[in-house]
Short mmCIF file of C-alpha atoms and ligand atoms in Angstrom, two decimals:
data_model
loop_
_atom_site.label_atom_id
_atom_site.label_comp_id
_atom_site.label_asym_id
_atom_site.label_seq_id
_atom_site.Cartn_x
_atom_site.Cartn_y
_atom_site.Cartn_z
CA UNK Z 524 37.88 101.42 140.91
CA UNK Z 525 38.53 99.56 137.41
CA UNK Z 526 42.16 99.49 136.10
CA UNK Z 527 42.51 101.75 133.15
CA UNK Z 528 43.51 100.25 130.03
CA UNK Z 529 44.38 101.50 127.07
CA UNK Z 530 43.91 99.33 123.73
CA UNK Z 531 45.20 99.90 120.24
CA UNK Z 532 45.64 97.67 116.97
CA UNK Z 533 48.23 98.63 114.17
CA UNK Z 534 48.53 95.68 112.17
CA UNK Z 535 50.68 94.86 108.78
CA UNK Z 536 51.87 91.92 106.91
CA UNK Z 537 54.58 92.91 104.75
CA UNK Z 538 55.30 91.38 101.77
CA UNK Z 539 59.17 92.78 100.54
CA UNK Z 540 58.92 91.24 97.15
CA UNK Z 541 55.76 93.92 96.43
CA UNK Z 542 56.42 96.71 94.44
CA UNK Z 543 53.16 98.25 96.12
CA UNK Z 544 54.49 100.60 99.12
CA UNK Z 545 52.28 100.56 102.11
CA UNK Z 546 51.63 104.51 102.70
CA UNK Z 547 49.27 105.77 105.05
CA UNK Z 548 46.42 106.10 102.42
CA UNK Z 549 46.58 102.09 102.19
CA UNK Z 550 46.12 102.02 106.03
CA UNK Z 551 43.18 104.71 105.56
CA UNK Z 552 41.57 102.91 102.85
CA UNK Z 553 41.26 99.82 104.57
CA UNK Z 554 39.53 101.32 107.69
CA UNK Z 555 41.22 103.50 110.18
CA UNK Z 556 39.27 104.34 113.55
CA UNK Z 557 40.25 106.33 116.21
CA UNK Z 558 38.76 106.68 119.93
CA UNK Z 559 35.30 105.93 121.05
CA UNK Z 560 34.38 105.47 117.18
CA UNK Z 561 36.09 101.94 117.12
CA UNK Z 562 33.39 100.65 120.03
CA UNK Z 563 30.66 100.54 117.95
CA UNK Z 564 32.73 99.41 114.62
CA UNK Z 565 34.17 96.26 116.05
CA UNK Z 566 31.79 95.58 119.01
CA UNK Z 567 30.90 92.02 118.66
CA UNK Z 568 33.17 91.48 115.91
CA UNK Z 569 35.24 88.20 115.45
CA UNK Z 570 38.27 90.39 115.47
CA UNK Z 571 41.33 91.15 117.84
CA UNK Z 572 39.31 94.34 119.03
CA UNK Z 573 36.04 92.72 119.39
CA UNK Z 574 37.89 90.50 122.06
CA UNK Z 575 39.46 93.20 123.69
CA UNK Z 576 36.13 94.68 123.86
CA UNK Z 577 34.33 91.80 125.60
CA UNK Z 578 37.09 90.72 127.59
CA UNK Z 579 37.22 94.36 129.19
CA UNK Z 580 33.87 93.83 130.25
CA UNK Z 581 34.40 90.37 131.32
CA UNK Z 582 37.52 91.22 133.54
CA UNK Z 583 36.42 94.92 134.64
CA UNK Z 584 38.85 96.58 132.95
CA UNK Z 585 38.06 100.29 131.84
CA UNK Z 586 39.03 100.34 128.34
CA UNK Z 587 40.34 103.29 126.43
CA UNK Z 588 40.13 102.58 122.58
CA UNK Z 589 43.20 104.61 120.87
CA UNK Z 590 43.49 103.47 117.26
CA UNK Z 591 42.51 100.53 115.24
CA UNK Z 592 43.85 100.24 111.86
CA UNK Z 593 45.56 97.78 109.61
CA UNK Z 594 46.39 97.55 105.80
CA UNK Z 595 45.95 95.02 103.24
CA UNK Z 596 49.55 92.93 103.13
CA UNK Z 597 51.50 94.78 100.58
CA UNK Z 598 55.26 96.35 100.03
CA UNK Z 599 57.08 97.98 102.72
CA UNK Z 600 55.24 100.42 105.12
CA UNK Z 601 56.52 103.73 104.56
CA UNK Z 602 58.21 106.29 106.85
CA UNK Z 603 55.64 108.51 106.91
CA UNK Z 604 52.99 106.14 107.06
CA UNK Z 605 54.68 104.29 110.32
CA UNK Z 606 55.54 107.55 111.58
CA UNK Z 607 52.04 109.48 111.66
CA UNK Z 608 50.46 105.68 113.01
CA UNK Z 609 52.95 105.49 115.94
CA UNK Z 610 52.35 109.48 116.68
CA UNK Z 611 48.49 108.56 116.73
CA UNK Z 612 49.23 105.81 118.94
CA UNK Z 613 51.53 107.31 121.22
CA UNK Z 614 49.62 110.66 121.15
CA UNK Z 615 46.25 108.18 122.36
CA UNK Z 616 48.37 107.02 124.91
CA UNK Z 617 49.87 110.68 126.16
CA UNK Z 618 46.37 111.95 126.27
CA UNK Z 619 44.93 108.77 128.46
CA UNK Z 620 47.67 109.49 130.94
CA UNK Z 621 46.90 113.13 130.88
CA UNK Z 622 43.35 111.98 132.06
CA UNK Z 623 44.96 109.95 134.82
CA UNK Z 624 47.63 106.64 135.48
CA UNK Z 625 47.03 103.95 133.05
CA UNK Z 626 47.19 100.33 134.50
CA UNK Z 627 48.06 98.42 131.31
CA UNK Z 628 48.20 98.45 127.52
CA UNK Z 629 46.45 95.89 125.18
CA UNK Z 630 47.91 96.05 121.56
CA UNK Z 631 46.82 93.95 118.62
CA UNK Z 632 49.62 93.52 116.26
CA UNK Z 633 50.48 91.56 113.37
CA UNK Z 634 54.45 90.39 113.80
CA UNK Z 635 55.82 90.57 110.29
CA UNK Z 636 55.46 94.28 109.45
CA UNK Z 637 58.56 95.82 107.75
CA UNK Z 638 58.99 99.57 107.89
CA UNK Z 639 60.98 101.51 105.53
CA UNK Z 640 62.98 102.38 108.60
CA UNK Z 641 62.74 99.32 110.90
CA UNK Z 642 62.85 95.72 109.46
CA UNK Z 643 61.00 94.69 112.98
CA UNK Z 644 58.08 97.15 113.00
CA UNK Z 645 56.22 95.42 115.41
CA UNK Z 646 59.16 95.96 118.03
CA UNK Z 647 59.37 99.47 117.21
CA UNK Z 648 55.36 100.04 117.94
CA UNK Z 649 56.14 98.01 121.18
CA UNK Z 650 59.21 99.92 122.19
CA UNK Z 651 57.57 102.96 121.18
CA UNK Z 652 54.54 101.94 123.57
CA UNK Z 653 56.86 101.17 126.39
CA UNK Z 654 58.67 104.71 126.13
CA UNK Z 655 55.28 106.40 126.28
CA UNK Z 656 54.09 104.35 129.28
CA UNK Z 657 57.19 103.28 131.27
CA UNK Z 658 58.35 100.13 132.58
CA UNK Z 659 55.97 99.52 135.38
CA UNK Z 660 52.83 99.39 132.94
CA UNK Z 661 52.06 95.89 131.72
CA UNK Z 662 51.88 95.59 127.91
CA UNK Z 663 50.07 92.71 126.58
CA UNK Z 664 49.83 92.24 122.58
CA UNK Z 665 48.15 89.59 120.34
CA UNK Z 666 50.06 88.31 117.47
CA UNK Z 667 49.10 86.64 113.81
CA UNK Z 668 49.89 83.11 113.53
CA UNK Z 669 52.16 84.28 110.75
CA UNK Z 670 54.28 86.57 113.05
CA UNK Z 671 58.01 86.46 112.61
CA UNK Z 672 58.40 86.65 116.30
CA UNK Z 673 61.48 88.37 117.67
CA UNK Z 674 63.48 89.23 120.58
CA UNK Z 675 63.10 92.71 120.32
CA UNK Z 676 59.22 91.85 120.39
CA UNK Z 677 59.59 89.75 123.54
CA UNK Z 678 61.62 92.33 125.12
CA UNK Z 679 59.69 95.22 124.95
CA UNK Z 680 56.13 93.77 126.18
CA UNK Z 681 55.05 91.88 129.21
CA UNK Z 682 53.01 89.08 127.64
CA UNK Z 683 52.80 88.22 123.76
CA UNK Z 684 49.58 85.85 122.83
CA UNK Z 685 49.40 84.66 119.00
CA UNK Z 686 46.67 83.17 117.29
CA UNK Z 687 46.15 79.34 117.67
CA UNK Z 688 43.80 78.67 114.39
CA UNK Z 689 44.43 79.11 110.81
CA UNK Z 690 42.31 80.29 108.83
CA UNK Z 691 42.42 82.78 111.66
CA UNK Z 692 38.67 81.97 113.73
CA UNK Z 693 39.89 82.92 117.11
CA UNK Z 694 40.83 86.39 116.85
CA UNK Z 695 38.43 87.52 119.67
CA UNK Z 696 38.87 84.73 121.76
CA UNK Z 697 42.71 85.47 121.84
CA UNK Z 698 41.98 89.33 122.25
CA UNK Z 699 39.83 87.89 125.43
CA UNK Z 700 42.63 85.86 126.24
CA UNK Z 701 44.83 89.16 126.41
CA UNK Z 702 42.48 90.72 129.08
CA UNK Z 703 42.47 87.65 131.15
CA UNK Z 704 45.98 87.79 131.54
CA UNK Z 705 46.38 91.67 131.76
CA UNK Z 706 43.70 91.44 134.60
CA UNK Z 707 46.11 88.92 136.57
CA UNK Z 708 49.02 91.15 135.71
CA UNK Z 709 47.63 94.03 136.99
CA UNK Z 710 46.26 92.63 140.04
CA UNK Z 711 50.02 91.09 140.68
CA UNK Z 712 49.25 87.65 140.71
CA UNK Z 713 51.55 86.49 137.78
CA UNK Z 714 54.97 87.47 136.47
CA UNK Z 715 55.58 86.52 133.26
CA UNK Z 716 58.71 85.05 131.99
CA UNK Z 717 59.45 84.00 127.94
CA UNK Z 718 61.55 81.97 126.28
CA UNK Z 719 61.71 81.72 122.47
CA UNK Z 720 62.91 79.25 120.22
CA UNK Z 721 63.51 79.62 116.88
CA UNK Z 722 64.39 76.59 114.56
CA UNK Z 723 66.04 76.99 111.33
CA UNK Z 724 62.66 76.61 109.38
CA UNK Z 725 60.91 79.02 106.73
CA UNK Z 726 57.85 76.92 106.14
CA UNK Z 727 55.10 78.52 103.53
CA UNK Z 728 51.48 78.44 104.87
CA UNK Z 729 49.67 76.21 102.50
CA UNK Z 730 49.89 73.44 104.68
CA UNK Z 731 49.99 75.49 108.03
CA UNK Z 732 46.18 74.64 108.67
CA UNK Z 733 45.57 73.98 112.27
CA UNK Z 734 43.03 71.46 111.71
CA UNK Z 735 45.52 68.97 110.22
CA UNK Z 736 49.27 67.73 110.40
CA UNK Z 737 51.63 68.81 110.93
CA UNK Z 738 50.08 72.03 112.63
CA UNK Z 739 47.48 70.21 114.46
CA UNK Z 740 49.86 68.37 116.64
CA UNK Z 741 51.95 71.28 117.51
CA UNK Z 742 48.86 73.25 118.67
CA UNK Z 743 47.79 70.47 120.71
CA UNK Z 744 50.90 70.26 122.24
CA UNK Z 745 51.04 73.68 122.97
CA UNK Z 746 47.31 73.36 124.55
CA UNK Z 747 48.48 70.25 126.73
CA UNK Z 748 51.33 72.57 127.96
CA UNK Z 749 49.08 75.38 128.95
CA UNK Z 750 47.24 73.09 131.41
CA UNK Z 751 50.32 73.35 133.70
CA UNK Z 752 49.20 75.60 136.05
CA UNK Z 753 52.80 77.46 135.95
CA UNK Z 754 52.42 78.01 132.15
CA UNK Z 755 50.73 81.28 131.12
CA UNK Z 756 50.80 80.93 127.35
CA UNK Z 757 52.27 78.98 124.70
CA UNK Z 758 52.44 80.44 120.98
CA UNK Z 759 53.34 78.66 117.63
CA UNK Z 760 53.94 80.90 114.99
CA UNK Z 761 54.34 79.39 111.57
CA UNK Z 762 56.19 82.74 110.55
CA UNK Z 763 55.83 84.78 106.88
CA UNK Z 764 58.77 83.97 104.72
CA UNK Z 765 58.09 86.99 102.20
CA UNK Z 766 58.97 89.72 105.13
CA UNK Z 767 62.65 88.66 104.09
CA UNK Z 768 63.89 89.70 107.50
CA UNK Z 769 66.51 87.82 109.56
CA UNK Z 770 63.86 86.95 112.18
CA UNK Z 771 61.36 85.63 109.53
CA UNK Z 772 60.38 81.71 109.96
CA UNK Z 773 58.71 79.45 112.88
CA UNK Z 774 58.79 80.21 116.35
CA UNK Z 775 57.90 78.67 119.49
CA UNK Z 776 57.23 81.23 122.62
CA UNK Z 777 56.56 79.99 126.03
CA UNK Z 778 55.88 82.08 128.88
CA UNK Z 779 55.47 80.91 132.52
CA UNK Z 780 54.92 82.64 135.74
CA UNK Z 781 58.31 83.26 136.85
CA UNK Z 782 59.82 79.89 135.93
CA UNK Z 783 62.40 80.66 133.27
CA UNK Z 784 63.94 77.03 133.44
CA UNK Z 785 60.52 75.71 132.82
CA UNK Z 786 59.76 78.14 130.11
CA UNK Z 787 63.26 76.97 128.20
CA UNK Z 788 62.48 73.50 128.93
CA UNK Z 789 59.11 73.45 127.02
CA UNK Z 790 59.88 76.00 124.27
CA UNK Z 791 62.92 73.87 123.48
CA UNK Z 792 60.68 70.58 123.21
CA UNK Z 793 58.22 71.85 121.31
CA UNK Z 794 60.50 73.74 118.67
CA UNK Z 795 62.32 70.49 118.25
CA UNK Z 796 58.93 68.58 117.79
CA UNK Z 797 58.16 71.03 115.02
CA UNK Z 798 61.49 70.85 113.49
CA UNK Z 799 61.25 66.98 113.35
CA UNK Z 800 57.88 67.31 111.71
CA UNK Z 801 58.89 70.07 109.18
CA UNK Z 802 58.84 68.13 105.85
CA UNK Z 803 55.09 67.91 106.65
CA UNK Z 804 54.73 71.73 105.50
CA UNK Z 805 55.85 70.86 102.06
CA UNK Z 806 54.03 70.31 99.27
CA UNK Z 807 50.06 70.52 99.11
CA UNK Z 808 49.78 72.34 95.59
CA UNK Z 809 47.89 70.71 92.39
CA UNK Z 810 49.95 70.88 89.35
CA UNK Z 811 48.29 73.09 86.25
CA UNK Z 812 47.98 69.45 83.99
CA UNK Z 813 46.42 67.81 87.37
CA UNK Z 814 43.94 70.68 87.61
CA UNK Z 815 42.89 70.42 83.53
CA UNK Z 816 42.48 66.56 84.91
CA UNK Z 817 40.11 67.66 87.77
CA UNK Z 818 38.15 70.03 85.12
CA UNK Z 819 37.65 67.04 82.45
CA UNK Z 820 36.37 64.60 85.60
CA UNK Z 821 34.13 67.49 86.61
CA UNK Z 822 32.58 67.74 83.16
CA UNK Z 823 32.25 64.42 82.57
CA UNK Z 824 30.49 63.70 86.21
CA UNK Z 825 33.39 61.85 87.63
CA UNK Z 826 34.22 64.18 90.29
CA UNK Z 827 32.76 62.81 93.73
CA UNK Z 828 30.63 64.91 95.71
CA UNK Z 829 28.49 67.89 95.37
CA UNK Z 830 29.28 71.66 95.31
CA UNK Z 831 31.62 73.30 93.26
CA UNK Z 832 35.29 72.53 92.59
CA UNK Z 833 37.30 75.57 94.46
CA UNK Z 834 40.67 76.33 92.56
CA UNK Z 835 42.51 78.83 94.38
CA UNK Z 836 45.57 80.55 93.05
CA UNK Z 837 47.90 80.84 95.86
CA UNK Z 838 50.63 83.08 94.21
CA UNK Z 839 48.73 86.50 93.99
CA UNK Z 840 47.17 86.25 97.35
CA UNK Z 841 46.32 89.89 98.32
CA UNK Z 842 46.65 88.71 102.31
CA UNK Z 843 50.28 87.33 101.60
CA UNK Z 844 51.15 90.52 99.59
CA UNK Z 845 50.25 89.76 96.02
CA UNK Z 846 48.64 92.59 93.80
CA UNK Z 847 45.48 90.83 93.44
CA UNK Z 848 45.81 91.39 89.88
CA UNK Z 849 46.80 88.50 87.98
CA UNK Z 850 44.40 86.91 85.22
CA UNK Z 851 45.59 83.70 85.71
CA UNK Z 852 42.49 81.67 86.52
CA UNK Z 853 40.46 83.47 84.17
CA UNK Z 854 42.55 82.40 81.51
CA UNK Z 855 43.02 78.90 82.75
CA UNK Z 856 39.06 78.70 83.02
CA UNK Z 857 38.75 80.06 79.59
CA UNK Z 858 41.28 78.05 77.91
CA UNK Z 859 39.61 74.87 79.32
CA UNK Z 860 35.97 76.13 78.21
CA UNK Z 861 34.26 75.69 81.55
CA UNK Z 862 30.52 76.27 81.76
CA UNK Z 863 29.57 78.08 85.17
CA UNK Z 864 32.70 79.25 86.72
CA UNK Z 865 33.15 82.29 88.99
CA UNK Z 866 36.46 84.01 90.05
CA UNK Z 867 36.88 86.37 93.07
CA UNK Z 868 38.88 88.55 92.17
CA UNK Z 869 40.91 90.66 89.79
CA UNK Z 870 41.89 93.85 90.91
CA UNK Z 871 41.96 96.21 88.06
CA UNK Z 872 40.60 99.79 88.69
CA UNK Z 873 41.32 100.55 84.87
CA UNK Z 874 38.97 97.77 83.87
CA UNK Z 875 36.27 98.67 86.45
CA UNK Z 876 36.35 102.59 84.93
CA UNK Z 877 35.49 101.09 82.04
CA UNK Z 878 32.37 99.00 83.20
CA UNK Z 879 31.54 101.95 84.82
CA UNK Z 880 31.31 103.94 81.67
CA UNK Z 881 28.88 101.82 80.31
CA UNK Z 882 25.24 101.07 81.00
CA UNK Z 883 24.81 97.18 82.82
CA UNK Z 884 24.23 94.87 79.49
CA UNK Z 885 26.61 96.29 77.48
CA UNK Z 886 29.63 94.82 76.43
CA UNK Z 887 33.55 95.75 76.29
CA UNK Z 888 36.93 94.93 75.06
CA UNK Z 889 39.29 94.93 78.24
CA UNK Z 890 42.71 93.90 78.90
CA UNK Z 891 42.01 92.57 82.16
CA UNK Z 892 44.75 92.42 85.01
CA UNK Z 893 48.48 91.94 84.88
CA UNK Z 894 49.37 95.88 85.18
CA UNK Z 895 50.90 96.32 88.24
CA UNK Z 896 54.26 94.83 87.49
CA UNK Z 897 55.91 91.86 85.56
CA UNK Z 898 55.44 89.27 88.01
CA UNK Z 899 51.85 88.09 87.75
CA UNK Z 900 51.21 87.38 84.32
CA UNK Z 901 50.06 89.53 81.23
CA UNK Z 902 47.06 91.63 80.84
CA UNK Z 903 44.58 89.31 79.53
CA UNK Z 904 42.28 90.12 76.56
CA UNK Z 905 38.75 89.32 76.97
CA UNK Z 906 35.38 90.69 75.73
CA UNK Z 907 33.14 91.28 78.74
CA UNK Z 908 29.65 91.65 79.15
CA UNK Z 909 28.85 93.88 82.00
CA UNK Z 910 26.28 92.51 84.46
CA UNK Z 911 26.51 94.77 87.10
CA UNK Z 912 28.61 97.67 88.99
CA UNK Z 913 28.61 97.90 92.64
CA UNK Z 914 30.25 100.07 95.50
CA UNK Z 915 32.30 96.68 96.51
CA UNK Z 916 30.89 96.99 100.22
CA UNK Z 917 29.53 93.94 102.21
CA UNK Z 918 30.02 92.46 105.78
CA UNK Z 919 31.58 88.94 106.44
CA UNK Z 920 29.30 86.56 107.77
CA UNK Z 921 31.89 84.43 109.09
CA UNK Z 922 33.19 82.21 110.73
CA UNK Z 923 36.25 83.95 110.40
CA UNK Z 924 36.43 87.92 110.59
CA UNK Z 925 32.28 87.48 110.98
CA UNK Z 926 30.82 91.11 111.27
CA UNK Z 927 33.67 92.71 109.74
CA UNK Z 928 32.92 94.89 106.73
CA UNK Z 929 34.93 94.74 103.54
CA UNK Z 930 35.59 97.14 101.03
CA UNK Z 931 36.90 96.38 97.53
CA UNK Z 932 36.16 99.80 95.96
CA UNK Z 933 34.18 100.11 93.23
CA UNK Z 934 33.55 96.91 91.43
CA UNK Z 935 32.15 95.41 88.28
CA UNK Z 936 30.88 91.47 87.44
CA UNK Z 937 31.91 91.07 83.99
CA UNK Z 938 30.74 87.76 81.81
CA UNK Z 939 34.49 87.29 80.69
CA UNK Z 940 34.75 85.40 77.17
CA UNK Z 941 37.45 85.09 74.91
CA UNK Z 942 37.74 87.94 72.16
CA UNK Z 943 37.21 85.03 69.60
CA UNK Z 944 34.37 83.65 70.88
CA UNK Z 945 33.75 80.05 71.86
CA UNK Z 946 33.97 80.04 75.00
CA UNK Z 947 31.33 79.78 78.16
CA UNK Z 948 31.76 83.34 80.22
CA UNK Z 949 33.58 83.35 83.33
CA UNK Z 950 31.98 85.64 85.76
CA UNK Z 951 34.51 87.54 87.39
CA UNK Z 952 34.64 90.26 90.18
CA UNK Z 953 36.68 93.08 89.35
CA UNK Z 954 37.79 95.18 91.71
CA UNK Z 955 39.34 98.44 92.53
CA UNK Z 956 41.30 97.12 95.93
CA UNK Z 957 42.98 94.14 96.61
CA UNK Z 958 41.61 92.04 99.20
CA UNK Z 959 41.70 87.91 99.80
CA UNK Z 960 38.14 86.49 99.39
CA UNK Z 961 37.60 84.64 102.38
CA UNK Z 962 33.98 85.07 102.64
CA UNK Z 963 30.81 83.42 101.02
CA UNK Z 964 29.44 87.09 100.71
CA UNK Z 965 32.11 88.20 98.17
CA UNK Z 966 30.00 86.38 95.73
CA UNK Z 967 26.50 86.69 97.20
CA UNK Z 968 26.82 90.34 97.51
CA UNK Z 969 27.27 90.72 93.70
CA UNK Z 970 24.30 88.11 92.83
CA UNK Z 971 26.36 85.19 92.52
CA UNK Z 972 25.28 82.16 94.62
CA UNK Z 973 28.54 80.19 95.10
CA UNK Z 974 26.69 77.19 95.97
CA UNK Z 975 25.52 76.61 92.43
CA UNK Z 976 28.66 77.17 90.42
CA UNK Z 977 30.83 74.20 88.77
CA UNK Z 978 33.91 76.23 89.92
CA UNK Z 979 34.61 78.76 91.72
CA UNK Z 980 38.23 80.41 91.15
CA UNK Z 981 39.98 82.50 94.19
CA UNK Z 982 43.10 83.95 95.75
CA UNK Z 983 44.49 82.87 98.97
CA UNK Z 984 46.34 80.14 101.08
CA UNK Z 985 44.07 79.20 103.82
CA UNK Z 986 41.83 81.36 105.19
CA UNK Z 987 39.10 81.09 102.40
CA UNK Z 988 38.69 77.13 103.75
CA UNK Z 989 36.75 78.59 107.12
CA UNK Z 990 33.86 79.32 104.47
CA UNK Z 991 34.54 77.44 101.26
CA UNK Z 992 35.64 74.37 101.97
CA UNK Z 993 32.08 73.28 103.77
CA UNK Z 994 30.50 73.88 100.50
CA UNK Z 995 33.19 72.78 97.88
CA UNK Z 996 33.10 69.27 96.03
CA UNK Z 997 36.82 69.30 96.22
CA UNK Z 998 39.63 72.17 96.76
CA UNK Z 999 42.55 72.25 94.59
CA UNK Z 1000 45.34 74.90 95.26
CA UNK Z 1001 47.16 75.71 91.83
CA UNK Z 1002 50.15 78.32 91.41
CA UNK Z 1003 50.47 80.92 89.16
CA UNK Z 1004 52.66 83.43 88.23
CA UNK Z 1005 53.44 85.50 91.45
CA UNK Z 1006 55.26 86.37 94.68
CA UNK Z 1007 53.17 84.45 97.23
CA UNK Z 1008 53.21 80.80 96.32
CA UNK Z 1009 54.67 77.88 98.06
CA UNK Z 1010 58.09 78.04 95.60
CA UNK Z 1011 60.23 79.82 97.73
CA UNK Z 1012 62.83 79.09 95.08
CA UNK Z 1013 61.31 82.19 93.28
CA UNK Z 1014 61.85 84.68 95.68
CA UNK Z 1015 65.31 86.63 96.06
CA UNK Z 1016 65.78 86.31 99.63
CA UNK Z 1017 68.53 88.98 100.78
CA UNK Z 1018 67.89 89.04 104.69
CA UNK Z 1019 66.85 85.95 106.03
CA UNK Z 1020 69.07 84.10 108.41
CA UNK Z 1021 71.26 81.15 106.43
CA UNK Z 1022 71.29 78.36 106.47
CA UNK Z 1023 67.64 77.96 106.67
CA UNK Z 1024 65.33 74.99 105.53
CA UNK Z 1025 63.92 74.36 103.05
CA UNK Z 1026 65.64 77.13 101.28
CA UNK Z 1027 69.05 75.44 102.49
CA UNK Z 1028 68.16 72.00 102.88
CA UNK Z 1029 71.38 70.84 104.47
CA UNK Z 1030 70.55 73.32 107.35
CA UNK Z 1031 70.73 71.59 111.23
CA UNK Z 1032 68.86 72.51 114.18
CA UNK Z 1033 71.59 71.34 116.68
ZN1 ZN T 2017 47.83 85.03 109.63
#
């Protein structure tokens, strides 16, 4: 008989500097599915659960989907939300157990969730699952590459498997890998033993891209270590600074087959190498003056290549917990009188409501964005031609999260000009929900062909590259006002362990 395995996803990346609490409704809005409904919605998708479903078939596991839910990164997860989600998870496990014994559990976690009641929310979930299934049932969990891996997580799980890519294009692959390990664990063929090393490093992610240095070397070394048959998995996690928890930061987790000395030796060596390469994680951001020069060169036909210049504001990145309502890129493009530019996106439900109150083709005066807090710039006064309104729904074409649906809520495409006139319009996607645009379909589903624009303004850090770098002439990261940028000195950290590099340049790794 096939082993019976329960599978669940509860994931959130928490930015403690966001004023937007993450309540249960936020999880529901990002898509909450329960039980067998998960199968058709995530089957074949490049997501962890897509990998669980495919891996279960390949490795002969009888999969019981329990719950699949995530929320866009934002502030602390409320006590009520984590309570209800934990009840869904544990209740589902208990119902599965009532039908007969479970042989294993698969979990998709982020690894940087902070709740009002537990600064290590992922460990809390793992411990709840452990209590529900008992000490003998193996638990294998996937983690994001930006996880703040902790000793509690390692202790509560049998095996943790982190993503190897940023942009994260291997979610399904890691989900399948988790299934392969779990099948071996259930057959008693492997006894995982893990060593966690955390050098005192708190890098930001704009230079964590795994196809270039320094992360490329670290992931290559991890894969070389995995060639050894005694090694089960090597996970390199970049960490997520704005979670502002003691465990925040870089980590190396090596799991071997019952060989603690080897695990410790390999983890130590790789953590040391990461520490030695740490300065390679700094920089990579274009100053605003430099961005003006790029615009000028583009206008004169002196910027080599073809396709749009992609300008990315990293300081209001929804997938790092930014509110998504900074209008800084629109302000910049208007100030520099850029023709043919399109921006995705500015979250501003008030402006969307104004646009929906008139017919497409009408012109309205709006104050765009800057309404969530005082940290993401002032609202921008613009005159806006309403080109279309939409339900904000589309499906990613990939590569990242291919096949997964996106729901921006009621949205509008506005051609924004300065109220005084005299500026070419900036096509701006204004949405009701904050999301990071990672896929060309964010534009195409709104009638904007991204390859035909001179400048594309995005909010993001690295994920946009999977789709947008291949069509771009040049990518430039800029940093407007906000809580998600590369400049950590803007954030008032209270809980990260100190000293830690680069906040404390004198930090040492003895
Ligand atoms: Zn990530």
